[in-house]
PDB file of C-alpha atoms in Angstrom:
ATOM      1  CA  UNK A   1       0.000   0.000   0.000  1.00  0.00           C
ATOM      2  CA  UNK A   2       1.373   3.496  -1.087  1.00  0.00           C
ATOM      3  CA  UNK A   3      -0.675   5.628   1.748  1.00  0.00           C
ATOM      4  CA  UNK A   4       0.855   7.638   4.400  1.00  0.00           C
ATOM      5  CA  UNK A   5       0.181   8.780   7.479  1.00  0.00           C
ATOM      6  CA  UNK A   6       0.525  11.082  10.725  1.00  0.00           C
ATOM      7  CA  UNK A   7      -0.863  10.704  13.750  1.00  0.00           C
ATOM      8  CA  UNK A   8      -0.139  13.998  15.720  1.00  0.00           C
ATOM      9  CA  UNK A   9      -0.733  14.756  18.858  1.00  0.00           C
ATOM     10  CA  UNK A  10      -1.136  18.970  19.929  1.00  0.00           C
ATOM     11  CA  UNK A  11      -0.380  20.073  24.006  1.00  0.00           C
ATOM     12  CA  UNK A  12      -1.963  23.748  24.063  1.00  0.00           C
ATOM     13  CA  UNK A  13      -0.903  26.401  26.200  1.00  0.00           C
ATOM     14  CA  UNK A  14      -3.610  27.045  28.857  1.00  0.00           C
ATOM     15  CA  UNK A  15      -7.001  28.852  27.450  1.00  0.00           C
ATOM     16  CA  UNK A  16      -6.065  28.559  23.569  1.00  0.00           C
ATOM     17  CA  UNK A  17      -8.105  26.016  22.969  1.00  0.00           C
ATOM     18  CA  UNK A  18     -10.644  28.274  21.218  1.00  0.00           C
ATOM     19  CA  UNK A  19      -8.119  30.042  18.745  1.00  0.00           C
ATOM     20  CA  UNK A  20      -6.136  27.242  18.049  1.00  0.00           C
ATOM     21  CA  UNK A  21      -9.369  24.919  16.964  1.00  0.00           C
ATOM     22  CA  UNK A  22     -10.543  28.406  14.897  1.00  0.00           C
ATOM     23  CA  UNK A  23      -7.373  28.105  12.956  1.00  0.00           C
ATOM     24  CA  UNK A  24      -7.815  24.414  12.238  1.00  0.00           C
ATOM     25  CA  UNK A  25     -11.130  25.053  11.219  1.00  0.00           C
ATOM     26  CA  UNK A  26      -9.854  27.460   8.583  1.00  0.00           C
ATOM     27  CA  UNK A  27      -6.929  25.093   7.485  1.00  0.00           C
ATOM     28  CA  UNK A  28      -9.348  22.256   7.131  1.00  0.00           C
ATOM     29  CA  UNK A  29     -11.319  24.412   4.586  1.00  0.00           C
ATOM     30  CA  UNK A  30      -8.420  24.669   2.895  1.00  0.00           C
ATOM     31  CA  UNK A  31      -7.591  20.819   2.710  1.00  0.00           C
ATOM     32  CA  UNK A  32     -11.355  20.211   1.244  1.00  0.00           C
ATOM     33  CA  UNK A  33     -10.945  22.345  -1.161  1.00  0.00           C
ATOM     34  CA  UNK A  34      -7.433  22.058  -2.317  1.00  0.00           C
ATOM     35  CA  UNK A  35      -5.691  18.662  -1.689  1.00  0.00           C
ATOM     36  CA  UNK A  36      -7.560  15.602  -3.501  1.00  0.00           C
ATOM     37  CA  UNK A  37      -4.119  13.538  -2.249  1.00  0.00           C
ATOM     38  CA  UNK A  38      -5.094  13.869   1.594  1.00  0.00           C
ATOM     39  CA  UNK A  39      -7.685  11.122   1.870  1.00  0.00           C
ATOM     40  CA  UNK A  40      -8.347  11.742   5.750  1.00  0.00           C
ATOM     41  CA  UNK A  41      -7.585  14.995   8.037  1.00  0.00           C
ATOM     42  CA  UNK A  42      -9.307  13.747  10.903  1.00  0.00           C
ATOM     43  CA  UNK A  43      -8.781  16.571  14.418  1.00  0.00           C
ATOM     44  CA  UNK A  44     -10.123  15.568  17.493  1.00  0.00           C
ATOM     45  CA  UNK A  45     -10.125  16.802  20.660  1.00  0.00           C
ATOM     46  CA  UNK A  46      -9.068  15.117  23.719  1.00  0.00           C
ATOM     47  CA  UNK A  47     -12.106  13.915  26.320  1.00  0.00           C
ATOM     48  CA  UNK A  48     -11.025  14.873  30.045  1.00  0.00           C
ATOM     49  CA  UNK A  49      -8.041  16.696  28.606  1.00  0.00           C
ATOM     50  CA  UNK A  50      -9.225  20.591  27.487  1.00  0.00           C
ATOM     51  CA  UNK A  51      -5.471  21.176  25.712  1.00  0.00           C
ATOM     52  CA  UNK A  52      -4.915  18.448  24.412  1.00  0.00           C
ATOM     53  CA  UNK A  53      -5.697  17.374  20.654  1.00  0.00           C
ATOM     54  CA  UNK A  54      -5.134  14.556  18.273  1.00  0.00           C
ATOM     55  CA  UNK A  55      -4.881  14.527  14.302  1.00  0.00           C
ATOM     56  CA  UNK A  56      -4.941  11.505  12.473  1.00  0.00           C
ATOM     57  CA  UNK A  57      -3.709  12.345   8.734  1.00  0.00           C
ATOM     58  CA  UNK A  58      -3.740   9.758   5.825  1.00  0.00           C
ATOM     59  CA  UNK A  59      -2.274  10.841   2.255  1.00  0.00           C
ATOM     60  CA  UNK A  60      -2.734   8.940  -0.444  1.00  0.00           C
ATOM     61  CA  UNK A  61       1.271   8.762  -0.739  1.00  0.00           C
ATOM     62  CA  UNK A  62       3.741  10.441   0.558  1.00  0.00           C
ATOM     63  CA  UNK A  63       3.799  13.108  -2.514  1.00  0.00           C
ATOM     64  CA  UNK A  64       0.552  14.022  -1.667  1.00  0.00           C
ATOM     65  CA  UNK A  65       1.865  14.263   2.240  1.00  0.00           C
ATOM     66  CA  UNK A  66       4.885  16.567   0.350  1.00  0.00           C
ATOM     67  CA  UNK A  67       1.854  18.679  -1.802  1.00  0.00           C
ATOM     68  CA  UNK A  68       0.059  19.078   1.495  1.00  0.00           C
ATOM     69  CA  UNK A  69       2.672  20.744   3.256  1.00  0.00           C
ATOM     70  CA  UNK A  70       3.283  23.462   0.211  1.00  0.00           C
ATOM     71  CA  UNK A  71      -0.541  24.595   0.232  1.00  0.00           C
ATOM     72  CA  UNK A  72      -0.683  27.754   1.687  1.00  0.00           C
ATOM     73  CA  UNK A  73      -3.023  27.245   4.018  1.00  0.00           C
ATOM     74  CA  UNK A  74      -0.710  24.667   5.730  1.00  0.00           C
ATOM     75  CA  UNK A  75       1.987  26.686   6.012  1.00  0.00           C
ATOM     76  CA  UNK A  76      -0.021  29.272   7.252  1.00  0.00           C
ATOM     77  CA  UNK A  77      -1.211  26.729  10.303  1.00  0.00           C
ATOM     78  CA  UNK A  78       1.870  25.796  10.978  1.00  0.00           C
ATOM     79  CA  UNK A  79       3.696  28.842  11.523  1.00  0.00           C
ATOM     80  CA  UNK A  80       0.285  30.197  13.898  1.00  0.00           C
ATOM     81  CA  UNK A  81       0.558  27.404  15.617  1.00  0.00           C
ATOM     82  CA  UNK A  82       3.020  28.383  17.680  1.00  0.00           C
ATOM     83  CA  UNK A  83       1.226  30.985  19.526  1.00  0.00           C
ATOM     84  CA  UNK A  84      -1.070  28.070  20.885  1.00  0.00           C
ATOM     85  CA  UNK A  85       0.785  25.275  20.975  1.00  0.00           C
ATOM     86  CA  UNK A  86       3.118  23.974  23.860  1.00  0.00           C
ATOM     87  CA  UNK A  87       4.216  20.488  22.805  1.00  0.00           C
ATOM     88  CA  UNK A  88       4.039  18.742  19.295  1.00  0.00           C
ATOM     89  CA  UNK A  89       4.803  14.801  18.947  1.00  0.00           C
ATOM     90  CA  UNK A  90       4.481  13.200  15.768  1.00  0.00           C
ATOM     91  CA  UNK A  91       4.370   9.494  14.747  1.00  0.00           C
ATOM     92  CA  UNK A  92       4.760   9.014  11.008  1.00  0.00           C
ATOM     93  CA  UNK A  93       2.663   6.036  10.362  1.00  0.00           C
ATOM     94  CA  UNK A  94       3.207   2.907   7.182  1.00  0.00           C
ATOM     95  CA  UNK A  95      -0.401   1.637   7.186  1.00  0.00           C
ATOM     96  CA  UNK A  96      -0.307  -2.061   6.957  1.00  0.00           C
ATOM     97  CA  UNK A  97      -3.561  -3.673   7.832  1.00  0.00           C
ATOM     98  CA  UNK A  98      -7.427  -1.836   8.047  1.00  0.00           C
ATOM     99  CA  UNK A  99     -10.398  -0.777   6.091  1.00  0.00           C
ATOM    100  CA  UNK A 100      -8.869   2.540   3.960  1.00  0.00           C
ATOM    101  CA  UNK A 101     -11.695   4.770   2.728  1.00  0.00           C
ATOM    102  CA  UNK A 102      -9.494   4.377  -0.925  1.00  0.00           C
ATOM    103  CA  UNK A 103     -11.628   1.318  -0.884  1.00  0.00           C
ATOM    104  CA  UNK A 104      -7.710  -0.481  -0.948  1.00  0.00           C
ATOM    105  CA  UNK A 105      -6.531  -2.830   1.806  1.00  0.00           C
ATOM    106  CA  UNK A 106      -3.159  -2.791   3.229  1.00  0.00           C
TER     107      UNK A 106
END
Protein backbone atom coordinates (compact mmCIF):
# COMPACT_ATOMS: atom_id res chain seq x y z
CA UNK A 1 0.00 0.00 0.00
CA UNK A 2 1.37 3.50 -1.09
CA UNK A 3 -0.68 5.63 1.75
CA UNK A 4 0.85 7.64 4.40
CA UNK A 5 0.18 8.78 7.48
CA UNK A 6 0.52 11.08 10.73
CA UNK A 7 -0.86 10.70 13.75
CA UNK A 8 -0.14 14.00 15.72
CA UNK A 9 -0.73 14.76 18.86
CA UNK A 10 -1.14 18.97 19.93
CA UNK A 11 -0.38 20.07 24.01
CA UNK A 12 -1.96 23.75 24.06
CA UNK A 13 -0.90 26.40 26.20
CA UNK A 14 -3.61 27.04 28.86
CA UNK A 15 -7.00 28.85 27.45
CA UNK A 16 -6.07 28.56 23.57
CA UNK A 17 -8.11 26.02 22.97
CA UNK A 18 -10.64 28.27 21.22
CA UNK A 19 -8.12 30.04 18.74
CA UNK A 20 -6.14 27.24 18.05
CA UNK A 21 -9.37 24.92 16.96
CA UNK A 22 -10.54 28.41 14.90
CA UNK A 23 -7.37 28.10 12.96
CA UNK A 24 -7.82 24.41 12.24
CA UNK A 25 -11.13 25.05 11.22
CA UNK A 26 -9.85 27.46 8.58
CA UNK A 27 -6.93 25.09 7.48
CA UNK A 28 -9.35 22.26 7.13
CA UNK A 29 -11.32 24.41 4.59
CA UNK A 30 -8.42 24.67 2.90
CA UNK A 31 -7.59 20.82 2.71
CA UNK A 32 -11.35 20.21 1.24
CA UNK A 33 -10.94 22.35 -1.16
CA UNK A 34 -7.43 22.06 -2.32
CA UNK A 35 -5.69 18.66 -1.69
CA UNK A 36 -7.56 15.60 -3.50
CA UNK A 37 -4.12 13.54 -2.25
CA UNK A 38 -5.09 13.87 1.59
CA UNK A 39 -7.69 11.12 1.87
CA UNK A 40 -8.35 11.74 5.75
CA UNK A 41 -7.59 15.00 8.04
CA UNK A 42 -9.31 13.75 10.90
CA UNK A 43 -8.78 16.57 14.42
CA UNK A 44 -10.12 15.57 17.49
CA UNK A 45 -10.13 16.80 20.66
CA UNK A 46 -9.07 15.12 23.72
CA UNK A 47 -12.11 13.92 26.32
CA UNK A 48 -11.03 14.87 30.04
CA UNK A 49 -8.04 16.70 28.61
CA UNK A 50 -9.23 20.59 27.49
CA UNK A 51 -5.47 21.18 25.71
CA UNK A 52 -4.92 18.45 24.41
CA UNK A 53 -5.70 17.37 20.65
CA UNK A 54 -5.13 14.56 18.27
CA UNK A 55 -4.88 14.53 14.30
CA UNK A 56 -4.94 11.50 12.47
CA UNK A 57 -3.71 12.35 8.73
CA UNK A 58 -3.74 9.76 5.82
CA UNK A 59 -2.27 10.84 2.25
CA UNK A 60 -2.73 8.94 -0.44
CA UNK A 61 1.27 8.76 -0.74
CA UNK A 62 3.74 10.44 0.56
CA UNK A 63 3.80 13.11 -2.51
CA UNK A 64 0.55 14.02 -1.67
CA UNK A 65 1.87 14.26 2.24
CA UNK A 66 4.88 16.57 0.35
CA UNK A 67 1.85 18.68 -1.80
CA UNK A 68 0.06 19.08 1.49
CA UNK A 69 2.67 20.74 3.26
CA UNK A 70 3.28 23.46 0.21
CA UNK A 71 -0.54 24.60 0.23
CA UNK A 72 -0.68 27.75 1.69
CA UNK A 73 -3.02 27.25 4.02
CA UNK A 74 -0.71 24.67 5.73
CA UNK A 75 1.99 26.69 6.01
CA UNK A 76 -0.02 29.27 7.25
CA UNK A 77 -1.21 26.73 10.30
CA UNK A 78 1.87 25.80 10.98
CA UNK A 79 3.70 28.84 11.52
CA UNK A 80 0.28 30.20 13.90
CA UNK A 81 0.56 27.40 15.62
CA UNK A 82 3.02 28.38 17.68
CA UNK A 83 1.23 30.98 19.53
CA UNK A 84 -1.07 28.07 20.88
CA UNK A 85 0.79 25.27 20.98
CA UNK A 86 3.12 23.97 23.86
CA UNK A 87 4.22 20.49 22.81
CA UNK A 88 4.04 18.74 19.30
CA UNK A 89 4.80 14.80 18.95
CA UNK A 90 4.48 13.20 15.77
CA UNK A 91 4.37 9.49 14.75
CA UNK A 92 4.76 9.01 11.01
CA UNK A 93 2.66 6.04 10.36
CA UNK A 94 3.21 2.91 7.18
CA UNK A 95 -0.40 1.64 7.19
CA UNK A 96 -0.31 -2.06 6.96
CA UNK A 97 -3.56 -3.67 7.83
CA UNK A 98 -7.43 -1.84 8.05
CA UNK A 99 -10.40 -0.78 6.09
CA UNK A 100 -8.87 2.54 3.96
CA UNK A 101 -11.70 4.77 2.73
CA UNK A 102 -9.49 4.38 -0.92
CA UNK A 103 -11.63 1.32 -0.88
CA UNK A 104 -7.71 -0.48 -0.95
CA UNK A 105 -6.53 -2.83 1.81
CA UNK A 106 -3.16 -2.79 3.23
Amino acid sequence: MANFGLFVRFTLREGAGDAFDALMQETAAGIRAHEPGTLVYACHQVEGAPNERVFFELYADHAAFEEHERQPHTRHFLTERTKYVEKTEVDRLEPYAGKYPTGAEA
